[in-house]
Tab-separated table of C-alpha atoms and ligand atoms in Angstrom:
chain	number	residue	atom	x	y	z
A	352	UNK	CA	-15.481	14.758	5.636
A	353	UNK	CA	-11.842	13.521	4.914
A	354	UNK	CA	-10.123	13.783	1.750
A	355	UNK	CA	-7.504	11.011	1.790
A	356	UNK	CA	-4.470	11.475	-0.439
A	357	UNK	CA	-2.404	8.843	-2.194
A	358	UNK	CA	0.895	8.046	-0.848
A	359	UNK	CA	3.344	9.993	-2.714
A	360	UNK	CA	0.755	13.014	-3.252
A	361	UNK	CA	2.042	16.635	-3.145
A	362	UNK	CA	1.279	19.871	-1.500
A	363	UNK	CA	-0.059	20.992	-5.037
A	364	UNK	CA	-3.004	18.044	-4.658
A	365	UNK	CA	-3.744	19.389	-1.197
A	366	UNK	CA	-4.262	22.848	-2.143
A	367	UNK	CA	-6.316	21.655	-4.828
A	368	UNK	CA	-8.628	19.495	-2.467
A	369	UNK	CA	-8.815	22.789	-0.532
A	370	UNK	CA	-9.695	25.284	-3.169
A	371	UNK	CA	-12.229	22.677	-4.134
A	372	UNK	CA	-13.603	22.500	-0.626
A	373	UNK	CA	-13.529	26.393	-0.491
A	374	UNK	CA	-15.882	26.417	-3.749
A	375	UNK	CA	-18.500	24.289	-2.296
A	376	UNK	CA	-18.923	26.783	0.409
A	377	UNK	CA	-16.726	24.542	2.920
A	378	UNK	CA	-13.368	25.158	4.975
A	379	UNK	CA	-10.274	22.898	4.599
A	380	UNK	CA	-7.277	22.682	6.853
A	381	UNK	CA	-4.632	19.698	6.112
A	382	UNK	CA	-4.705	16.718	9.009
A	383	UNK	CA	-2.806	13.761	9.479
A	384	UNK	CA	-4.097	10.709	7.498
A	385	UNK	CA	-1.807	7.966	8.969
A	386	UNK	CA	1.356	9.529	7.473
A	387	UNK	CA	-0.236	10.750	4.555
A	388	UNK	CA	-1.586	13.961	3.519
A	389	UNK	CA	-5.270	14.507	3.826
A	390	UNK	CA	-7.686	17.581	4.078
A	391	UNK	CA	-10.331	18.016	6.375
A	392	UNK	CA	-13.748	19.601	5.478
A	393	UNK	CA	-14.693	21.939	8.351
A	394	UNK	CA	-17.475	24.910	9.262
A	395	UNK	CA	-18.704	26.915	8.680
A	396	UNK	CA	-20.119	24.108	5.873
A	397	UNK	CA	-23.409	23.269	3.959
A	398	UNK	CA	-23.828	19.508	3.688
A	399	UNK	CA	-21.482	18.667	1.384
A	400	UNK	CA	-23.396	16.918	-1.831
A	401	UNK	CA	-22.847	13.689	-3.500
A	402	UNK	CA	-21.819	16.209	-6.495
A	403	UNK	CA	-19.090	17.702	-4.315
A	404	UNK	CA	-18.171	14.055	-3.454
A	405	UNK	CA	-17.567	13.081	-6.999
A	406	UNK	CA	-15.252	15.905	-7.631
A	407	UNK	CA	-13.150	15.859	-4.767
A	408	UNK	CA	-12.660	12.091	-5.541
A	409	UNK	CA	-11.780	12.823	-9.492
A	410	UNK	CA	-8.843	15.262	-8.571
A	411	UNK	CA	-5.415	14.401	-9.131
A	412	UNK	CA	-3.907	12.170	-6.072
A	413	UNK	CA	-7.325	11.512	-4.439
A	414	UNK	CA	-7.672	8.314	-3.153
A	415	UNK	CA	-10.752	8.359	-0.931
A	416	UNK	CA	-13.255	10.931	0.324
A	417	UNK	CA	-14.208	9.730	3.560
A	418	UNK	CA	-17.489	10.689	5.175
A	419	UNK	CA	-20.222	9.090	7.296
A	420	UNK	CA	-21.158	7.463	4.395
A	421	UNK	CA	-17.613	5.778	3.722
A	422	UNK	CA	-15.598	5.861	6.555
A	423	UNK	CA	-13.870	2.942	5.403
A	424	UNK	CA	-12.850	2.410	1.685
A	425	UNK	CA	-10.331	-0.234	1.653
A	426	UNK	CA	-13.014	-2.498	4.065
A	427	UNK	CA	-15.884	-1.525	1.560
A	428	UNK	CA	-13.258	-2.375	-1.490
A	429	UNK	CA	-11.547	-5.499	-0.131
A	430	UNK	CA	-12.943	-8.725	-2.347
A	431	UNK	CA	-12.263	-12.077	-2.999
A	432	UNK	CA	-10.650	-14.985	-0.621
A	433	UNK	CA	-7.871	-14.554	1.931
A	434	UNK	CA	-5.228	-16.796	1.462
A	435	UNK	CA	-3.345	-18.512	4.100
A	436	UNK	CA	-0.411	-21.039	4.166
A	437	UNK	CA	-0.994	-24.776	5.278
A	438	UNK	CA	1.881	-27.243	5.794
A	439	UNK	CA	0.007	-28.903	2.525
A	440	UNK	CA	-0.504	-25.727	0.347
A	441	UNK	CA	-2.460	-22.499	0.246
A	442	UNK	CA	-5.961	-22.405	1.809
A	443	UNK	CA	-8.158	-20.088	0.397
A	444	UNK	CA	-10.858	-18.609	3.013
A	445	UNK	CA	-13.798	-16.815	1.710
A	446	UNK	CA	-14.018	-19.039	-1.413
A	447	UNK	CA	-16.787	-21.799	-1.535
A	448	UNK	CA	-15.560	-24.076	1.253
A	449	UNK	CA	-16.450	-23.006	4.663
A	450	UNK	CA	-12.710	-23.705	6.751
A	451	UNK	CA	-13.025	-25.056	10.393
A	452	UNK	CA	-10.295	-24.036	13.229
A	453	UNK	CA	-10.524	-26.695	16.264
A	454	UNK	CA	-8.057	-26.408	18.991
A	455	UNK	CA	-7.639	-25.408	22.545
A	456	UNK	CA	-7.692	-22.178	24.059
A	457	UNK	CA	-5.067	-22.390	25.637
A	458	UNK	CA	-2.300	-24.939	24.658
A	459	UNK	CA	-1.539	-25.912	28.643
A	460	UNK	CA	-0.508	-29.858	27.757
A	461	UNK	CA	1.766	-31.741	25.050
A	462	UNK	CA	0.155	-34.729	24.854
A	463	UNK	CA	-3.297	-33.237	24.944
A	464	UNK	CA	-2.640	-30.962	22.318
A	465	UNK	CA	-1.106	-33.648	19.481
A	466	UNK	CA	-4.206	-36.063	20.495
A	467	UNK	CA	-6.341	-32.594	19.878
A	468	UNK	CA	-4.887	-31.933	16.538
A	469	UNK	CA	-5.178	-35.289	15.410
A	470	UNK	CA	-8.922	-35.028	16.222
A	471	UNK	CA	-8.889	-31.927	14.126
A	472	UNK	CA	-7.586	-33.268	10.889
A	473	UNK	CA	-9.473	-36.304	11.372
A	474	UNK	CA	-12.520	-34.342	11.513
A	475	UNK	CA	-12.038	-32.184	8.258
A	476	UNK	CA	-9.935	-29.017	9.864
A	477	UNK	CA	-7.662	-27.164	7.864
A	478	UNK	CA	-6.387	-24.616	10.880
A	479	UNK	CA	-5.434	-25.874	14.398
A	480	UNK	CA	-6.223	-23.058	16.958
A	481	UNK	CA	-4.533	-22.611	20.407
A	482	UNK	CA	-3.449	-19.749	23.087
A	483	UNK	CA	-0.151	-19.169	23.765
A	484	UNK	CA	-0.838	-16.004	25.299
A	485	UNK	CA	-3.653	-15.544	27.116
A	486	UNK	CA	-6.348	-12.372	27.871
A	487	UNK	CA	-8.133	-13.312	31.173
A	488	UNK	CA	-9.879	-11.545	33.121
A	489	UNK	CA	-7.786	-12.523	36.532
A	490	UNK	CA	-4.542	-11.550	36.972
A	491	UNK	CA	-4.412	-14.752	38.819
A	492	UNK	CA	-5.900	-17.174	36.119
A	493	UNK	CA	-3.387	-19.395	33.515
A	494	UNK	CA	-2.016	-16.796	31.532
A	495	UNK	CA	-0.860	-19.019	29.005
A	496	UNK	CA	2.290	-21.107	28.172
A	497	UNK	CA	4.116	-18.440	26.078
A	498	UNK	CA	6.541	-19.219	23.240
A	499	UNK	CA	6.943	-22.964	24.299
A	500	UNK	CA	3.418	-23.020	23.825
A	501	UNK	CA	3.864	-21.586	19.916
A	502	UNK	CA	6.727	-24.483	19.293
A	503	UNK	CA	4.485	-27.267	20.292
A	504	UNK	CA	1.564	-25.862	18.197
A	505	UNK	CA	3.634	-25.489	14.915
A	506	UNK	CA	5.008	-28.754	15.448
A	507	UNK	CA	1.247	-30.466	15.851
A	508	UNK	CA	0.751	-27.964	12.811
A	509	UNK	CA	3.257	-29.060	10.659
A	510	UNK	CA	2.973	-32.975	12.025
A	511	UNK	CA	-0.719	-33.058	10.695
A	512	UNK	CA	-1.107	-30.619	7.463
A	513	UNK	CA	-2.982	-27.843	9.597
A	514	UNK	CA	-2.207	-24.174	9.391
A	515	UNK	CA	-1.791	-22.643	13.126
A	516	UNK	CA	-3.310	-19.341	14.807
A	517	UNK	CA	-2.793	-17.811	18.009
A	518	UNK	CA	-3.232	-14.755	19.461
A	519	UNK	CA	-0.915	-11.390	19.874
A	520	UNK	CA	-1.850	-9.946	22.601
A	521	UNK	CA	1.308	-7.198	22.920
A	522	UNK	CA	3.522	-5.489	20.431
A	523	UNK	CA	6.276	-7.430	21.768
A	524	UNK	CA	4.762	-11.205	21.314
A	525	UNK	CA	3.371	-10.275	17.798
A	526	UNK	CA	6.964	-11.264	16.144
A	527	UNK	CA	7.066	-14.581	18.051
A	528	UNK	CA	3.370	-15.216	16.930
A	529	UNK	CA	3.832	-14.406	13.604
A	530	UNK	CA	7.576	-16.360	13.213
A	531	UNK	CA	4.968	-19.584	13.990
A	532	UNK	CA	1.879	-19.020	13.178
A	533	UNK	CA	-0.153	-19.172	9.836
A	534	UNK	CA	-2.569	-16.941	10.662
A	535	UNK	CA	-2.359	-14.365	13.836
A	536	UNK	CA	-5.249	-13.841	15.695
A	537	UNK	CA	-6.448	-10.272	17.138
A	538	UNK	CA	-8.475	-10.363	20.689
A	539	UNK	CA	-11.709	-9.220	20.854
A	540	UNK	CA	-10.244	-7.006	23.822
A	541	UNK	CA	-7.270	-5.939	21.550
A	542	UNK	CA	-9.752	-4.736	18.923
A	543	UNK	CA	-9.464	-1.192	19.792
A	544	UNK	CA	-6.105	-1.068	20.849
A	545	UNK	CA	-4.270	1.135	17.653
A	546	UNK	CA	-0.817	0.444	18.973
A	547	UNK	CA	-1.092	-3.256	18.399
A	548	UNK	CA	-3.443	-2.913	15.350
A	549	UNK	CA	-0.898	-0.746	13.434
A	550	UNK	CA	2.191	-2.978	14.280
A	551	UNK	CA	0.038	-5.930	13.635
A	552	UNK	CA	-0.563	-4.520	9.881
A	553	UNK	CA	3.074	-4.944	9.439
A	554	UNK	CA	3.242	-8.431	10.773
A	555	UNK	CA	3.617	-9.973	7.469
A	556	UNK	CA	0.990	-12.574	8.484
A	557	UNK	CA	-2.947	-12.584	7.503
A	558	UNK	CA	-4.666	-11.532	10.251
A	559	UNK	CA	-7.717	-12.888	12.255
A	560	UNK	CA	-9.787	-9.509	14.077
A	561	UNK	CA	-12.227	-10.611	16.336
A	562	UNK	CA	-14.570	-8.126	16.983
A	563	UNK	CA	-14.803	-6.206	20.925
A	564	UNK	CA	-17.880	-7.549	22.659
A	565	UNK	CA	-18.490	-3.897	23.321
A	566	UNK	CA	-18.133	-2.941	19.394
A	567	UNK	CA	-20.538	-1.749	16.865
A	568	UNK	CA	-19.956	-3.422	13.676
A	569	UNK	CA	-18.226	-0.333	12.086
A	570	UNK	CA	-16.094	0.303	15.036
A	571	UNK	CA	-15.391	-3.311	14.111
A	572	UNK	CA	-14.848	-2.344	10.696
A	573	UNK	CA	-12.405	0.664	11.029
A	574	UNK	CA	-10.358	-1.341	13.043
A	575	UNK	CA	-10.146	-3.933	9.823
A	576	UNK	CA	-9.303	-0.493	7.784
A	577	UNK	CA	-6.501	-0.001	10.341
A	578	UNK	CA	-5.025	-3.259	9.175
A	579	UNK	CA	-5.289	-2.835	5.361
A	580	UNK	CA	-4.221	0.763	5.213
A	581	UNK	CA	-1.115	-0.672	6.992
A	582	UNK	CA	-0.098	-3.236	4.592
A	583	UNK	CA	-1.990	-6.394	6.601
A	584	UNK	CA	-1.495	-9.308	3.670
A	585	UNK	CA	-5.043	-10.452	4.658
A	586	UNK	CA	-7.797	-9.691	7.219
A	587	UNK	CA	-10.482	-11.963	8.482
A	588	UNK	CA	-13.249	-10.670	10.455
A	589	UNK	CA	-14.305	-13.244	13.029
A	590	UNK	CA	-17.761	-12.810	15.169
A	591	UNK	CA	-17.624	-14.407	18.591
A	592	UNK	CA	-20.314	-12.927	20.724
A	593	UNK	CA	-21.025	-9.193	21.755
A	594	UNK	CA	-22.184	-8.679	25.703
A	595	UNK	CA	-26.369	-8.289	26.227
A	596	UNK	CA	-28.492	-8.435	29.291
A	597	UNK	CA	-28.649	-12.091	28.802
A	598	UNK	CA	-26.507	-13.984	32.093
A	599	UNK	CA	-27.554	-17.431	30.054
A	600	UNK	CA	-24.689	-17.178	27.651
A	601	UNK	CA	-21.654	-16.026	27.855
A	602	UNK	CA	-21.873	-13.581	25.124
A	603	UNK	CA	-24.516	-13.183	22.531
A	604	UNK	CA	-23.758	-14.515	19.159
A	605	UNK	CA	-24.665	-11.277	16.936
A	606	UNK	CA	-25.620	-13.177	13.712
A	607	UNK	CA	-27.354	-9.684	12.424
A	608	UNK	CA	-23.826	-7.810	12.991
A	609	UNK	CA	-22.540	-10.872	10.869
A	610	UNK	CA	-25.129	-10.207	8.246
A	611	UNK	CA	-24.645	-6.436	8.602
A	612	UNK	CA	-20.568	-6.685	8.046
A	613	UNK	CA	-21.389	-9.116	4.968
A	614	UNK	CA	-23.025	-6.121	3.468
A	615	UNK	CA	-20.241	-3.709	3.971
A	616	UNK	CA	-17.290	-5.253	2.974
A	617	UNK	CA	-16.247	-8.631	0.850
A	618	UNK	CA	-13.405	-9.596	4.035
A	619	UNK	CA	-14.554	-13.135	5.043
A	620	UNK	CA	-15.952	-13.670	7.856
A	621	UNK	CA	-15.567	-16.564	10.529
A	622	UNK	CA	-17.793	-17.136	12.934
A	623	UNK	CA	-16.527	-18.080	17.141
A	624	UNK	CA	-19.155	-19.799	18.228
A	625	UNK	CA	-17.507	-20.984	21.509
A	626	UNK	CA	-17.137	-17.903	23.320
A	627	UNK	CA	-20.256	-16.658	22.601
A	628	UNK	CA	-22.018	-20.094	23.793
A	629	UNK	CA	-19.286	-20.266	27.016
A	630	UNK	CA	-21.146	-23.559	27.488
A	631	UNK	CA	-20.542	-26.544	24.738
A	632	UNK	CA	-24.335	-27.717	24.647
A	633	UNK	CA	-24.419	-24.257	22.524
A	634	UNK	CA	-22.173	-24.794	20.386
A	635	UNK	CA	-23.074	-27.019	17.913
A	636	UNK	CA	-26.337	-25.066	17.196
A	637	UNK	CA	-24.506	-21.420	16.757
A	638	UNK	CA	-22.261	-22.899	14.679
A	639	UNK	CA	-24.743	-24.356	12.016
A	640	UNK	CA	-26.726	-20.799	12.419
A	641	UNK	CA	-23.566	-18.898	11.169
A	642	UNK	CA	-22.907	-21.351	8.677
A	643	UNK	CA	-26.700	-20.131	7.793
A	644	UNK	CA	-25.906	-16.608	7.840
A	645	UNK	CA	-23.126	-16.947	5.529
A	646	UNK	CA	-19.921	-17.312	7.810
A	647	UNK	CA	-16.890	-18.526	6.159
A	648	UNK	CA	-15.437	-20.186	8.769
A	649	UNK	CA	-15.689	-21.461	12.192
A	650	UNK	CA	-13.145	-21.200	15.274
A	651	UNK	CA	-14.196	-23.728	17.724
A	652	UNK	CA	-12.151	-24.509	21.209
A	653	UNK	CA	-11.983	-28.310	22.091
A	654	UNK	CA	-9.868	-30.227	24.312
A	655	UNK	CA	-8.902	-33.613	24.499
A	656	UNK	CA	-9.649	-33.634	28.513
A	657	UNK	CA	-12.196	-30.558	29.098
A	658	UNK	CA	-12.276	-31.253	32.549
A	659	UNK	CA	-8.310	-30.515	32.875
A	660	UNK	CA	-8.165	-27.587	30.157
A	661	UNK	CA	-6.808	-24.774	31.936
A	662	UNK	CA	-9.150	-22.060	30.499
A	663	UNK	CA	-12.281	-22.356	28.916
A	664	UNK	CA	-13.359	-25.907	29.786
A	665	UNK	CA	-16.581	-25.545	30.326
A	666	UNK	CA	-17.115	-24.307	26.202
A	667	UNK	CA	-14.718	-26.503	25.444
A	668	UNK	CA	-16.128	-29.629	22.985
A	669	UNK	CA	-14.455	-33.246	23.853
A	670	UNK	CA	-12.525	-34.474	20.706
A	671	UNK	CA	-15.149	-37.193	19.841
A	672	UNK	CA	-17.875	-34.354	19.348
A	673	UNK	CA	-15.539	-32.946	16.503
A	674	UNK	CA	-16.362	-34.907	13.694
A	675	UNK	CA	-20.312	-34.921	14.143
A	676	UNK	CA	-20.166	-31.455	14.702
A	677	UNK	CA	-18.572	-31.348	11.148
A	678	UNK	CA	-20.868	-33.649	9.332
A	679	UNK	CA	-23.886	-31.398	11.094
A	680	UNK	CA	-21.763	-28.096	9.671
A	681	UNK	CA	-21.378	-30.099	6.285
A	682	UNK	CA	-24.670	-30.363	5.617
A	683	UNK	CA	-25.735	-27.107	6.179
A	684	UNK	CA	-23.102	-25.437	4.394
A	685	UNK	CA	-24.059	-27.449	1.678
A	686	UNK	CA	-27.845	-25.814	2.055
A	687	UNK	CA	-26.765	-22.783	1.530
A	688	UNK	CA	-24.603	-23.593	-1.339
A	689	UNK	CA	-21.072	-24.045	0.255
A	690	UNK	CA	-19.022	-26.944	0.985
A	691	UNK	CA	-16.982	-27.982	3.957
A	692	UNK	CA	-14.039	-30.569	2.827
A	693	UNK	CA	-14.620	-33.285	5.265
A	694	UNK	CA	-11.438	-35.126	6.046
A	695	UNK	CA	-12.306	-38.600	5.127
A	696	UNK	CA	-13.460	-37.804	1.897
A	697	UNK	CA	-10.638	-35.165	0.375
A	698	UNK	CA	-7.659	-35.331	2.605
A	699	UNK	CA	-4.684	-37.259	2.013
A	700	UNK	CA	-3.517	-39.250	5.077
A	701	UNK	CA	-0.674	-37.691	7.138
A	702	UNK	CA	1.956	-39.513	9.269
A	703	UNK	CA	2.693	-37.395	12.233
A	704	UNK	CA	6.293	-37.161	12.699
A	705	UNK	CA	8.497	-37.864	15.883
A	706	UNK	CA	6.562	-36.586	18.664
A	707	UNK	CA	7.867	-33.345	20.562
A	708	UNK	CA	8.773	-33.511	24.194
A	709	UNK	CA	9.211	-30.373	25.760
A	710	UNK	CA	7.188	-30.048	28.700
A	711	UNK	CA	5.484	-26.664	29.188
A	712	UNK	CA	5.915	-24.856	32.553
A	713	UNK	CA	2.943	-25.811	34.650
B	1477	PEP	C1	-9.711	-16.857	22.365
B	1477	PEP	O1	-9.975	-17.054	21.180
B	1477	PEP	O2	-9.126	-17.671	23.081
B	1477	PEP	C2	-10.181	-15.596	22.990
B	1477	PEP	C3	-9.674	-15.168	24.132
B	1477	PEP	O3	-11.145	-15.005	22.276
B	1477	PEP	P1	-11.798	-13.530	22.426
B	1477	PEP	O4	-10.693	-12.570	22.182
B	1477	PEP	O5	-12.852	-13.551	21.393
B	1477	PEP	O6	-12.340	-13.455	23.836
B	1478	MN	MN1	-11.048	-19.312	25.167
């Protein structure tokens, strides 16, 4: 168990913490609770009571008492929507309308990507998703176009109303991610990685964590705490497949994690139905089962030539499957009492302005 002091706490509470400790029959020494003070229950101990719980967490400067039972209280605490900026106004995710992301995974052509976010908004999307730098598993494979890549996606962004997320892979492309980008996205083979998760926190951007296809749902979780507990604005949690015996998929879609999460904490949730599926026939019906389960949100990869995309194709949906796939989403968010704004009915019309033309290194 981990008594957690409040920022600004003195010795004084410490020692107090410890004396308490000491009278249930427990040791204390004083750890390092990410900068702040915190005590540390240690042997020889009895189980320490939910009695002993409540005390500890009514002394002066206490903020949490942290134990297998709540290892992470600003996860369990967080509530309510996560709002993001959009080139036409706050978006609130987590609220009754489910949000759709369509994009590429990796942005790899101009052209493709402004007829790609056209499809998007035209099909009800609110976010427009694409890779500027890229995790693959080859060091030989497209590693993605970099910050020319970023430019051209906050310029499709901002040309067609949609918010834009991308992924930080490093400490040193968060700032360039976050300078352009909405909403910054979190690999699920960054998950784990502290470093990145800490300097992420500080960002100044809302923050999308995908969860490690090797990660329970609360080692999925304490990585969220990581990101509140250092100041993240906003953190969704996004599913996207966890790896099984099954060589049919790519990944398994692990809609009882998503159901298990919803339990512990009120972050939304989006749902990545692509990378699970890693074949598009799938991805249509994982997306309307998450949108049963609850997800708030859905992060699909499309191209507007699949057969060209430079990572991914094979998940990736062609831009005319975009706005059926929505209608099919619509209606079953709508089953399970949630909405999806389809374009045609609530957006205003946008005029793209003056088309970019930088070319991206090939
Ligand atoms: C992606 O979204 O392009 C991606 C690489 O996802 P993940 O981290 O879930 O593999
Ligand atoms: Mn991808």
């Amino acid at each position: 168990m981990i008594v957690l002091l409040r920022a600004g706490a003195d010795v004084a509470a410490a020692r107090a913490v410890e004396a308490a400790l000491q009278r249930a029959g427990a040791g204390a020494r004083r750890v390092n609770g990410g900068g702040r003070l915190a005590v540390e229950s240690v042997a020889p101990h009895a189980p320490l009571g939910d009695e002993t719980r409540a005390r500890l967490a009514a002394l002066d400067g206490v903020e949490a008492v942290l134990d297998g039972a709540e290892p992470n209280p600003r996860v369990r605490a967080a509530r309510g929507p996560v709002e993001i900026a959009t080139p036409l106004g706050p978006l609130e995710i987590g609220g009754a309308a489910v949000a759709l992301a369509f994009g590429p995974c990796s942005v790899d052509d101009e052209d493709d990507l402004w007829k790609t976010a056209s499809a998007a908004r035209a099909a009800g999307a609110q976010l427009l998703r694409g890779g500027a730098f890229k995790p693959r598993t080859s060091p030989y494979a497209f590693q993605g176009a970099g910050a020319g890549a970023l430019r051209l996606l906050r310029r499709a962004g901002d040309a067609f109303g949609l918010a834009v997320v991308s992924e930080a892979m490093s400490e040193a492309s968060l700032d360039a991610v976050a300078a352009e980008c909405e909403l910054v996205q979190l690999g699920a083979r960054s998950m784990a990685c502290t470093p990145l998760l800490k300097a992420a926190a500080r960002c100044g951007r809302p923050l999308l964590l995908k969860r490690g296809f090797g990660a329970t749902v609360d080692e999925w979780l304490a990585a969220a705490e990581y990101l509140l507990d250092g100041g993240a604005p906003g953190v969704i949690l996004c599913e996207r497949g966890i790896r099984t015996f099954e060589p049919g998929t790519r990944a398994t879609l692990d809609l009882g994690g998503l159901a298990l999460a919803r339990l512990r904490t009120g972050l939304p949730i989006f749902v990545d139905p692509s990378h699970a599926a890693g074949t598009r026939a799938l991805v249509e019906p994982l997306s309307l089962a998450a949108l049963a389960a609850g997800a708030d949100g859905l992060i699909v990869e499309c191209h507007a030539d699949p057969g060209r995309a430079r990572s991914d194709g094979p998940q990736a949906l062609a831009l005319d499957e975009l706005e059926p796939l929505a209608r099919a989403c619509h209606r079953v968010a709508r089953a399970v009492g949630r909405e999806i704004k389809l374009c045609s009915v609530t957006c205003p019309p946008t005029t793209p302005s003056r088309r970019p033309s930088s070319a991206l290194p090939r």
